[in-house]
Coordinates of C-alpha atoms and ligand atoms in Angstrom, one line a residue:
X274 CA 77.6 99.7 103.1
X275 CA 78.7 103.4 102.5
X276 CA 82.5 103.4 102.8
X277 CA 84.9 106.2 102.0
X278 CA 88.6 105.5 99.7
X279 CA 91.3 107.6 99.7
X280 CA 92.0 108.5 95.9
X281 CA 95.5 109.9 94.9
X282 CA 96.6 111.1 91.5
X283 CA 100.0 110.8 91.4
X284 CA 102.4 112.7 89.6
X285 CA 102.6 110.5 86.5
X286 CA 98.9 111.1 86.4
X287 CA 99.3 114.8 86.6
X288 CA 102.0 115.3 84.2
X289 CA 100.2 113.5 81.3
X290 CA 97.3 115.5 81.5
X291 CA 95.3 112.7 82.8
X292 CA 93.0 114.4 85.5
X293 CA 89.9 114.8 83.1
X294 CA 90.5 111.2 82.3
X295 CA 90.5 109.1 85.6
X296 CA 87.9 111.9 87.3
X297 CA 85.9 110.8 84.3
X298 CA 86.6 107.3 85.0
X299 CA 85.6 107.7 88.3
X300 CA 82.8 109.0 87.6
X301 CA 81.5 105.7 86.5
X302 CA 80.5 104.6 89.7
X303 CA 78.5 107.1 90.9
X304 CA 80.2 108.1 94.3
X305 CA 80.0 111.2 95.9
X306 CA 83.6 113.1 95.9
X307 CA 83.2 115.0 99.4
X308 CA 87.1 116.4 99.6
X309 CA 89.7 117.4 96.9
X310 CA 92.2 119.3 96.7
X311 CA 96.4 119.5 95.2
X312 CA 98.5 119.1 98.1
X313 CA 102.4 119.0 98.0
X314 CA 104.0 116.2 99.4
X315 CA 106.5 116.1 102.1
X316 CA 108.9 113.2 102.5
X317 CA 107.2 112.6 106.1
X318 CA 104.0 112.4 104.5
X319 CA 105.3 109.7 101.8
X320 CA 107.3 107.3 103.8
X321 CA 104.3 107.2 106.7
X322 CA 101.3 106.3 103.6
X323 CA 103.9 103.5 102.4
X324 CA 104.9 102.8 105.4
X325 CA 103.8 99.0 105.1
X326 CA 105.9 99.1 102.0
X327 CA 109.0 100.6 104.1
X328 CA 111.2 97.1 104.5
X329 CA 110.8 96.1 100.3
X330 CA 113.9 97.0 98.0
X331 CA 112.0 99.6 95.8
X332 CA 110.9 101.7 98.8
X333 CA 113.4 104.4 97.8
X334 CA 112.2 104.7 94.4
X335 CA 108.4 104.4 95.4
X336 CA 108.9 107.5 97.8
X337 CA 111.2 109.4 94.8
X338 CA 108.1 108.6 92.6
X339 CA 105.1 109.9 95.1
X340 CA 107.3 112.9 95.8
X341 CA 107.1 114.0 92.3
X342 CA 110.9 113.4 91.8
X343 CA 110.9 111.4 88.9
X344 CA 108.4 113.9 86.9
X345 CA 109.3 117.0 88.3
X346 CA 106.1 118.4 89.7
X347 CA 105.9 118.3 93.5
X348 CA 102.3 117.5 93.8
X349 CA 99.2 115.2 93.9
X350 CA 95.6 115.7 93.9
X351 CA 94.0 114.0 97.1
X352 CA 90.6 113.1 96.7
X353 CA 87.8 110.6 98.8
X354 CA 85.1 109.0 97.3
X355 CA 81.9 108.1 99.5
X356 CA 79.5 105.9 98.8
X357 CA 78.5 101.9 98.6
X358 CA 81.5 99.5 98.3
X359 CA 83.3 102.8 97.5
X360 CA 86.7 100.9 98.3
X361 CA 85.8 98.1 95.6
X362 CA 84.5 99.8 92.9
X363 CA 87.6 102.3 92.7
X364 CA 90.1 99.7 93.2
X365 CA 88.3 97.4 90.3
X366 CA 88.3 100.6 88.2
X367 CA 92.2 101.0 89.1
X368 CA 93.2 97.8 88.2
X369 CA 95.8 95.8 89.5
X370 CA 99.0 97.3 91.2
X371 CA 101.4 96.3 88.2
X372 CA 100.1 98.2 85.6
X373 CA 101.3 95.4 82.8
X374 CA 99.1 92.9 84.7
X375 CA 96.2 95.4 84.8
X376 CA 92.8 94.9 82.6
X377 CA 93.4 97.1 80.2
X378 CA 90.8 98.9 80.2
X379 CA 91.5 99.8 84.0
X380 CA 93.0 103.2 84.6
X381 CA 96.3 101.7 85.4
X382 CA 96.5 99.1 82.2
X383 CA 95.3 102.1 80.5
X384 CA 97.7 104.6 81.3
X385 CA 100.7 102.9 83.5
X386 CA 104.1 101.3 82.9
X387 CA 107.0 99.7 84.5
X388 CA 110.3 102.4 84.0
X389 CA 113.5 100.5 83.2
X390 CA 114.5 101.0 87.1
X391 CA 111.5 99.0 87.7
X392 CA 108.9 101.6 89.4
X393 CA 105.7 100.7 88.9
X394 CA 104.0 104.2 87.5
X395 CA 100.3 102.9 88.0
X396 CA 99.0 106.9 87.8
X397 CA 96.9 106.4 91.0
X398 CA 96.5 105.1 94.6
X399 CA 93.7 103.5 96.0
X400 CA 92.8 102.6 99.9
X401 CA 93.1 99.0 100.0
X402 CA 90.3 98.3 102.6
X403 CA 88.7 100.3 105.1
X404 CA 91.3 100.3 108.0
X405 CA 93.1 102.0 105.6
X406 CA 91.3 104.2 104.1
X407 CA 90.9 105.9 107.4
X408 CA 94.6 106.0 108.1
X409 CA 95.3 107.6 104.9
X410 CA 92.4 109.8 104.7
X411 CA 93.0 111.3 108.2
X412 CA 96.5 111.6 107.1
X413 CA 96.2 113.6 103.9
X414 CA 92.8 115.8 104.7
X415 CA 91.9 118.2 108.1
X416 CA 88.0 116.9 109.2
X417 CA 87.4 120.4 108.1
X418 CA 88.1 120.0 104.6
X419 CA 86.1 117.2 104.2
X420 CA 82.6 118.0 103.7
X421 CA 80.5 115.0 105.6
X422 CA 81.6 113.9 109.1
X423 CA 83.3 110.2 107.9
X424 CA 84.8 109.8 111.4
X425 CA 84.6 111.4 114.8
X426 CA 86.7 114.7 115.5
X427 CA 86.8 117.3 118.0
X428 CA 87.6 120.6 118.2
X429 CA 89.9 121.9 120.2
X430 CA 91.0 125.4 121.2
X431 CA 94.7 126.9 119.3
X432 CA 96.3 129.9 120.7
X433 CA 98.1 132.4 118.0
X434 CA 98.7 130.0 115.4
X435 CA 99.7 131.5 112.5
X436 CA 97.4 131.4 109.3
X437 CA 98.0 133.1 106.1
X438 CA 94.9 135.0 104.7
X439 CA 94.1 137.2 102.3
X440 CA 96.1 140.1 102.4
Ligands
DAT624 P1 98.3 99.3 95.6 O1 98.8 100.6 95.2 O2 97.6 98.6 94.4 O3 97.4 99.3 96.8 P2 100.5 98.4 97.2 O4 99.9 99.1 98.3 O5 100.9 97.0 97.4 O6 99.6 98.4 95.9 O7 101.8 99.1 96.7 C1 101.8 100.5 96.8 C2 102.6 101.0 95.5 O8 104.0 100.5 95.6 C3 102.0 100.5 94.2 O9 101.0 101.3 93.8 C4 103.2 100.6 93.3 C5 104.4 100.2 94.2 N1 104.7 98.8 94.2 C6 104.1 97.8 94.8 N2 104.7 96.6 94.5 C7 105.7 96.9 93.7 C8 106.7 96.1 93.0 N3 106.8 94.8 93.2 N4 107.7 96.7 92.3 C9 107.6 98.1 92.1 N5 106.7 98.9 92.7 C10 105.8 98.3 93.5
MG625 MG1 97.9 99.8 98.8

């Protein structure tokens, strides 16, 4: 069944230079990327994807870490994937959340570690099933900047927004 994941590189990922790496990674089972892009990340936007996480004692540190806090670079790159068991074969590839239990040869058992204040720096994020996955990818991309219709939208009329364009 063709299933979409919402893929994150966090900011550990990013500052160790590891984009080639996990892209290549990914690249191993033979989905379709059909959005990407960098995005900053607001603190909104961080506490609502962890939401479910919101109530466990390293929330705080977990929302310093996808903010880019702890590595000083405000950003991620947001990707989905699209294809068969696209939710399995990216999370098998990610390997488990604790990055010390991961196969190491996952991404994360690869290239994560546990800091001495106990974050779990495990490089990426991965939709965990495909409820999910569709909260999270609606909540990071626009229907438009995604480029195969993965769920219903609508479009709707917007009187004198602003949008920055070329000048
Ligand atoms: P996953 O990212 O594998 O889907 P999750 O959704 O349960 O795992 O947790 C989200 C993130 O929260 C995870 O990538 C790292 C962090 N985290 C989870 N459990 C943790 C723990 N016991 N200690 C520290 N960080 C943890
Ligand atoms: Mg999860």
């Amino acid at each position: 069944m063709s299933q979409a994941t919402l893929i994150l590189i966090k900011p550990d990922g990013l500052k160790k230079s590891l984009t080639g790496n996990i892209l290549t990674r990914l690249s191993e089972t033979k989905l379709e990327i059909v959005a990407a892009k960098m995005k900053r990340v607001s603190k909104e936007l961080a506490q609502e994807h962890y939401k479910h996480l919101k109530d466990k004692p390293f929330f705080p540190e977990l929302i310093k870490y996808i903010l880019g806090e702890l590595h000083d670079r405000r950003k991620v790159m947001a990707l989905v994937y699209w294809g068969k068991d696209a939710i399995t074969k990216c999370r098998e590839l990610a390997g488990s959340t604790n990055p010390e239990e991961a196969d190491s040869t996952s991404i994360r058992g690869s290239y994560g570690r546990i800091t001495t204040s106990g974050v779990y720096e495990n490089v990426v994020h991965v939709s965990s099933d495909a409820a999910e996955a569709e909260r999270e990818i609606k909540l990071w991309f626009e229907p438009e900047e995604i480029i195969v219709d993965l769920y219903p939208s609508k479009e709707i009329a917007v009187k004198e927004q602003k949008k920055k364009v070329w000048a």
